[in-house]
Short mmCIF file of C-alpha atoms in Angstrom, two decimals:
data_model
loop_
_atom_site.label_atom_id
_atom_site.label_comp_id
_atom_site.label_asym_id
_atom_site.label_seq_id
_atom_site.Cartn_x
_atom_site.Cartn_y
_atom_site.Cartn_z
CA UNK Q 266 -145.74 -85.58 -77.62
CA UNK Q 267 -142.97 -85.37 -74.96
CA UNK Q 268 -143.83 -85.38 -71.42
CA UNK Q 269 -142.53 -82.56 -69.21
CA UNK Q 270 -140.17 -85.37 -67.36
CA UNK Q 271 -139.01 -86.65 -70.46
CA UNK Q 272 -138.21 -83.02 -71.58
CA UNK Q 273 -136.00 -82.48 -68.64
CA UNK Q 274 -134.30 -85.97 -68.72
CA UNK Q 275 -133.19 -84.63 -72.70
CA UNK Q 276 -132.28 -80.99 -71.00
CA UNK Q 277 -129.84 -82.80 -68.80
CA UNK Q 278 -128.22 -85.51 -70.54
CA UNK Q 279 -127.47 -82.07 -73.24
CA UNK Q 280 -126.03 -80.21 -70.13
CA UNK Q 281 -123.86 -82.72 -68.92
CA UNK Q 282 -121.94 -82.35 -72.19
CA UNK Q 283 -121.56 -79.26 -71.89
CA UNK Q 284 -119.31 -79.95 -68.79
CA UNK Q 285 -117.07 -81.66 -70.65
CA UNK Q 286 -117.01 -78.68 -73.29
CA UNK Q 287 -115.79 -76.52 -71.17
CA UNK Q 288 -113.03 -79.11 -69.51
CA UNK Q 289 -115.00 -79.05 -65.79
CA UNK Q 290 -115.08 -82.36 -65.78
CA UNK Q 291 -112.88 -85.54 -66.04
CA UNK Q 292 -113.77 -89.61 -66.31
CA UNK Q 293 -117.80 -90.04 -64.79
CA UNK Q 294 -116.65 -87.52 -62.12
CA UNK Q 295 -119.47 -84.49 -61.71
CA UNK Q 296 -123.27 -84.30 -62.47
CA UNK Q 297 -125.98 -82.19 -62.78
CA UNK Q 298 -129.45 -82.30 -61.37
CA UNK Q 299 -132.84 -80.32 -62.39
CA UNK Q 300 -136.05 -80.20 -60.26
CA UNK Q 301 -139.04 -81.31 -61.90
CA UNK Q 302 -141.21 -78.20 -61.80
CA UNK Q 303 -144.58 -78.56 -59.63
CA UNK Q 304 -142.84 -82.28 -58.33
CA UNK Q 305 -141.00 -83.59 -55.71
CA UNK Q 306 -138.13 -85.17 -58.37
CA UNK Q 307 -135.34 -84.77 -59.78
CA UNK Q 308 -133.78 -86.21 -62.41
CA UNK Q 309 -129.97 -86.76 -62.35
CA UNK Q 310 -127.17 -88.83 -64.29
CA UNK Q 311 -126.47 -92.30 -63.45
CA UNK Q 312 -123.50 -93.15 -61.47
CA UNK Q 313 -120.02 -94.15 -62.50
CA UNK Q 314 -121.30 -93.45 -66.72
CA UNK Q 315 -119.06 -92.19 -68.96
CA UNK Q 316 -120.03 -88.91 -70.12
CA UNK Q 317 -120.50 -90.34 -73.71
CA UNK Q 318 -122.65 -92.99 -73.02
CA UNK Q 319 -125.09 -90.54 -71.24
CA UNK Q 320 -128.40 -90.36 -72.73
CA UNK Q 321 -131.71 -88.92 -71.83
CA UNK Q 322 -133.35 -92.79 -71.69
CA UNK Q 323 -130.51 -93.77 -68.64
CA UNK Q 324 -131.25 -90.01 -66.69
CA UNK Q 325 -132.69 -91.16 -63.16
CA UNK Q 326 -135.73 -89.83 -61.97
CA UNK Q 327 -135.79 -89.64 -58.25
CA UNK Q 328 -137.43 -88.49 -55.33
CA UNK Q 329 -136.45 -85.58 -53.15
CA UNK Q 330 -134.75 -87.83 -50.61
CA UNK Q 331 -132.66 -89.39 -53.16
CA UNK Q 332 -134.98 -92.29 -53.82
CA UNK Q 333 -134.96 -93.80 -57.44
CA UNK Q 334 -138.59 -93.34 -58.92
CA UNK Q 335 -137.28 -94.71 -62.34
CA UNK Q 336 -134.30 -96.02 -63.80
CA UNK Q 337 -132.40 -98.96 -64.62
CA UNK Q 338 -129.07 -97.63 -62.66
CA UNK Q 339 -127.85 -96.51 -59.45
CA UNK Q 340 -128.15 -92.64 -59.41
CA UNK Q 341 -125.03 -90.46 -58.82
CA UNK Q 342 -123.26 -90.72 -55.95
CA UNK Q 343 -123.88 -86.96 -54.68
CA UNK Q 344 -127.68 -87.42 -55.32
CA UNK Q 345 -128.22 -87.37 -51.22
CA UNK Q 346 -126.85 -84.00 -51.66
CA UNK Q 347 -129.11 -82.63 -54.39
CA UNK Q 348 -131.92 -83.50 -52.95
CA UNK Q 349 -130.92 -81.90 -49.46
CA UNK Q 350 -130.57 -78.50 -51.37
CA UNK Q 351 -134.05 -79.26 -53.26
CA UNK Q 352 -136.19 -80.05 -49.99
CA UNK Q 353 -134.43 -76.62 -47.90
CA UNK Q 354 -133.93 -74.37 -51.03
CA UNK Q 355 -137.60 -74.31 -53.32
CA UNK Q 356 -136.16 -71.40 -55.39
CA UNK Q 357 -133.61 -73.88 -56.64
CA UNK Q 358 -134.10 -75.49 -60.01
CA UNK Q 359 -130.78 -76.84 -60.83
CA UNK Q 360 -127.89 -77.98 -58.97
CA UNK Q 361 -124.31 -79.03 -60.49
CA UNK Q 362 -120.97 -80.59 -59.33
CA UNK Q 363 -117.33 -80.52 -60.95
CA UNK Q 364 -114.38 -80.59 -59.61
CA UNK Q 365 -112.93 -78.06 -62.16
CA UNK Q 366 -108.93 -77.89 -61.79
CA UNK Q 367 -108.74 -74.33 -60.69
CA UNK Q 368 -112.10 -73.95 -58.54
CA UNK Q 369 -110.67 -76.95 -56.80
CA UNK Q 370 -107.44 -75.96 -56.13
CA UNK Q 371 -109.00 -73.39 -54.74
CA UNK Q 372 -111.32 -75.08 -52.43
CA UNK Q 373 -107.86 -77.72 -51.46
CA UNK Q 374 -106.92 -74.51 -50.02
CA UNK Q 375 -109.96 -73.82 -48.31
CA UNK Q 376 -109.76 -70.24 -49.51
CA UNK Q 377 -112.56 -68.26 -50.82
CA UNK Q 378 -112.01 -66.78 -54.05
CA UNK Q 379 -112.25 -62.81 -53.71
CA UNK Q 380 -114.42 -60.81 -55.80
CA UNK Q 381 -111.74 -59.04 -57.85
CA UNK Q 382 -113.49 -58.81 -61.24
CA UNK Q 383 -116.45 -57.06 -62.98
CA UNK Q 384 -117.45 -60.57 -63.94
CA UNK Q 385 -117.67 -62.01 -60.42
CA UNK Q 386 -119.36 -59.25 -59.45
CA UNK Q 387 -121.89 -59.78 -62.51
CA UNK Q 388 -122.50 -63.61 -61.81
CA UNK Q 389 -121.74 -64.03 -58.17
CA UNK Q 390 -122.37 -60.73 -56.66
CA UNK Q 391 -119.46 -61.42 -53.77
CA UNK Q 392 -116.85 -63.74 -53.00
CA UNK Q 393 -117.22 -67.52 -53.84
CA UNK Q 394 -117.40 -68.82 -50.76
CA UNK Q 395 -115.89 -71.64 -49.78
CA UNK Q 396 -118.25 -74.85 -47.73
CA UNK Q 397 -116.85 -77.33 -45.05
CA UNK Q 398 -115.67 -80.42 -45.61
CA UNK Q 399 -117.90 -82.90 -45.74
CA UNK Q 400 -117.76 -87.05 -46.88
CA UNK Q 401 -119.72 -88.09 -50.41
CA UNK Q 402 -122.66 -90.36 -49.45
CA UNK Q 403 -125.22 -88.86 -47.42
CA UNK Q 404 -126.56 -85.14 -46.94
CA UNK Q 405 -123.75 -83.63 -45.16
CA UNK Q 406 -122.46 -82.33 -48.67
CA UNK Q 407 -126.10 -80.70 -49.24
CA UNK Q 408 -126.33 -79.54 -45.53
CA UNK Q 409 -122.77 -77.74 -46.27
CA UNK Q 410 -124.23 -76.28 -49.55
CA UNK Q 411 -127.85 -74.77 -47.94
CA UNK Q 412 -125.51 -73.40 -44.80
CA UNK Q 413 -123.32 -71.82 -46.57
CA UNK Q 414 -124.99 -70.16 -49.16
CA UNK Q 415 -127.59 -69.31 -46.79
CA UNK Q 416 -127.80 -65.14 -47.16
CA UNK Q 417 -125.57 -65.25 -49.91
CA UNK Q 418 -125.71 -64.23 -53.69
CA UNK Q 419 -123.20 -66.22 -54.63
CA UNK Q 420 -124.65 -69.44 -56.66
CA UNK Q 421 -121.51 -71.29 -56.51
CA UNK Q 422 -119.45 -72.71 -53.10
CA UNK Q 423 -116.20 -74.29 -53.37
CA UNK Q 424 -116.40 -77.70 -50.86
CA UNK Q 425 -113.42 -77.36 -48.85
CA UNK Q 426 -110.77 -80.20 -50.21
CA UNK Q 427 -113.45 -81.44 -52.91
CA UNK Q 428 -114.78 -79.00 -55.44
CA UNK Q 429 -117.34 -76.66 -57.17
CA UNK Q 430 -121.33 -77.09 -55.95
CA UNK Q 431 -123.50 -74.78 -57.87
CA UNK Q 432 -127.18 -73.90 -58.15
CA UNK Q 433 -129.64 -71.99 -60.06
CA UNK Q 434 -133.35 -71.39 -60.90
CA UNK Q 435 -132.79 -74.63 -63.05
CA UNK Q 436 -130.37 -76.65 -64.77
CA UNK Q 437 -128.78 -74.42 -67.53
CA UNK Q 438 -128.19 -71.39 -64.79
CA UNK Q 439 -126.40 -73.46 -62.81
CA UNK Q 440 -124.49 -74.94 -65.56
CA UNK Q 441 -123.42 -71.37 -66.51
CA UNK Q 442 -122.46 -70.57 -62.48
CA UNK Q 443 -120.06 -73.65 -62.74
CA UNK Q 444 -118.43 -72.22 -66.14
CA UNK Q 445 -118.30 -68.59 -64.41
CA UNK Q 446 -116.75 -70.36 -61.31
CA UNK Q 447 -113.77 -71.52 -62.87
CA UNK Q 448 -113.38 -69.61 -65.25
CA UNK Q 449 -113.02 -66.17 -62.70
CA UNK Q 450 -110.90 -69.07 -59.95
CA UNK Q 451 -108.45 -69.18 -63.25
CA UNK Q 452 -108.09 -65.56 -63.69
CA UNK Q 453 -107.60 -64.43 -59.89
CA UNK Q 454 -104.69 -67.47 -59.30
CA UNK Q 455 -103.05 -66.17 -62.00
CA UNK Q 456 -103.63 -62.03 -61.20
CA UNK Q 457 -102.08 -63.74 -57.93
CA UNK Q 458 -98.63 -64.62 -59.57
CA UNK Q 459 -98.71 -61.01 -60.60
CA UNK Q 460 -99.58 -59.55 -57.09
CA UNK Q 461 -102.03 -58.99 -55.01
CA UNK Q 462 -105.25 -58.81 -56.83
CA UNK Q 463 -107.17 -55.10 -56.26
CA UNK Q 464 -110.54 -55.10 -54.18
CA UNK Q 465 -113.58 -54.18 -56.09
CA UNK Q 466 -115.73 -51.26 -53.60
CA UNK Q 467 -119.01 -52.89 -51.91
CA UNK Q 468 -121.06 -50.71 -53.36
CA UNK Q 469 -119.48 -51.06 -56.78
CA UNK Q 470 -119.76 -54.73 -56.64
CA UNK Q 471 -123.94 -53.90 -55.98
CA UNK Q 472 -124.19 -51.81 -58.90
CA UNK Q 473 -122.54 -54.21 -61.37
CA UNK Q 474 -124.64 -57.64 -59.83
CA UNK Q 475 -127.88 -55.44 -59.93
CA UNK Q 476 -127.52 -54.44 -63.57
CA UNK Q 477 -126.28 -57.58 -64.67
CA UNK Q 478 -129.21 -59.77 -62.92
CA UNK Q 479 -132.06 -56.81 -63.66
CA UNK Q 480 -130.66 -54.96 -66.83
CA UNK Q 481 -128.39 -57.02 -68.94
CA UNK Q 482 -129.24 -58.84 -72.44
CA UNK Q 483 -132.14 -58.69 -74.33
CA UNK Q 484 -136.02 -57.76 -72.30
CA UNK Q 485 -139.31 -59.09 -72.80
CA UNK Q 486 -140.41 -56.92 -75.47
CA UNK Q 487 -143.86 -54.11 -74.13
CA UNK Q 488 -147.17 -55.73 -74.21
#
């Protein structure tokens, strides 16, 4: 029988394929990260990997200040920042990184990306915001992250000159932010070449995040 770490280290080798289904990611260039529930880990892809030779044996299980616990390779180079967002942000399960072409031009810019759309409203509940910019290495990335989306119901933040953090109550969700992310950055730039994109009402934008995250889909059936 599995164990529950082994589980997870399958869950995210699978997700970080899905980043390359959707075209977030280029080369061994983004990652994603899920908490070990009830731990202080992590596990997260190795670093510098090609997304094909990922595998749920060569996931890295680390601590929550980035040290490796088990693995044969170096972990990612943004694990310093995971972690940060793990140890300051317990309701945080997942945590991913692209740098997703139009998310990123976006955050070369250092421009927030307004919320224009039903579907922003749905999955981000405001404006993504955008972070400050901040070298790859230590925690300063995951100190940017936590500040920034501190009081904020956006799971996604746009790194200013570097690109798309995201997190979620685990892996998959924020797997699914990063998706959302560029695919609503795509759609605004190019409502932009048309005009200037309409404002959605405050309280309209409230409605439409509080049915999607409360109402939407399928319920847990009566008991």
């Amino acid at each position: 029988m599995s164990s529950p770490i082994d589980v997870l280290r399958r869950q995210v080798s699978d997700l970080h394929h899905e980043l390359v289904r959707y075209d977030l990611v280029v080369w061994t260039a983004g990652n994603v990260s899920a908490r070990v529930p009830g731990e202080d880990l992590m596990v997260i892809k190795p670093s510098g990997v090609a997304y094909d030779e990922l595998t749920p044996e060569n996931m890295i299980l680390c601590d929550l200040d980035g040290k490796v616990v088990e693995g044969d390779h170096l972990p990612s180079s943004d694990t310093a920042a995971h972690a940060y967002v793990y140890r300051h942000r317990p309701d945080v399960g997942g945590v991913v990184h692209t740098h997703s072409t139009y998310a990123s031009a976006w955050a070369a810019r250092g421009e927030a990306v307004p919320c224009v759309l039903t579907a922003m409203a749905d999955e981000f509940g405001a404006e993504i915001p955008v972070g400050p910019f901040a070298l790859i290495g230590d925690d300063s990335i995951g100190r940017g992250i936590v500040e920034t989306l501190r009081d904020h119901r956006s799971p996604a933040v746009l790194m200013k000159s570097h690109g798309v953090f995201t997190i979620g109550k685990d892996a998959k969700a924020a797997v699914k932010a990063a998706v959302m992310c560029e695919d609503v950055a795509r759609t605004v730039h190019i409502s932009r070449q048309l005009g200037e994109p309409l404002p959605i009402a405050q309280d309209d934008i409230d409605a439409l995040n509080h049915r999607y995250q409360n109402v939407y889909g399928q319920q847990p059936a009566d008991r």
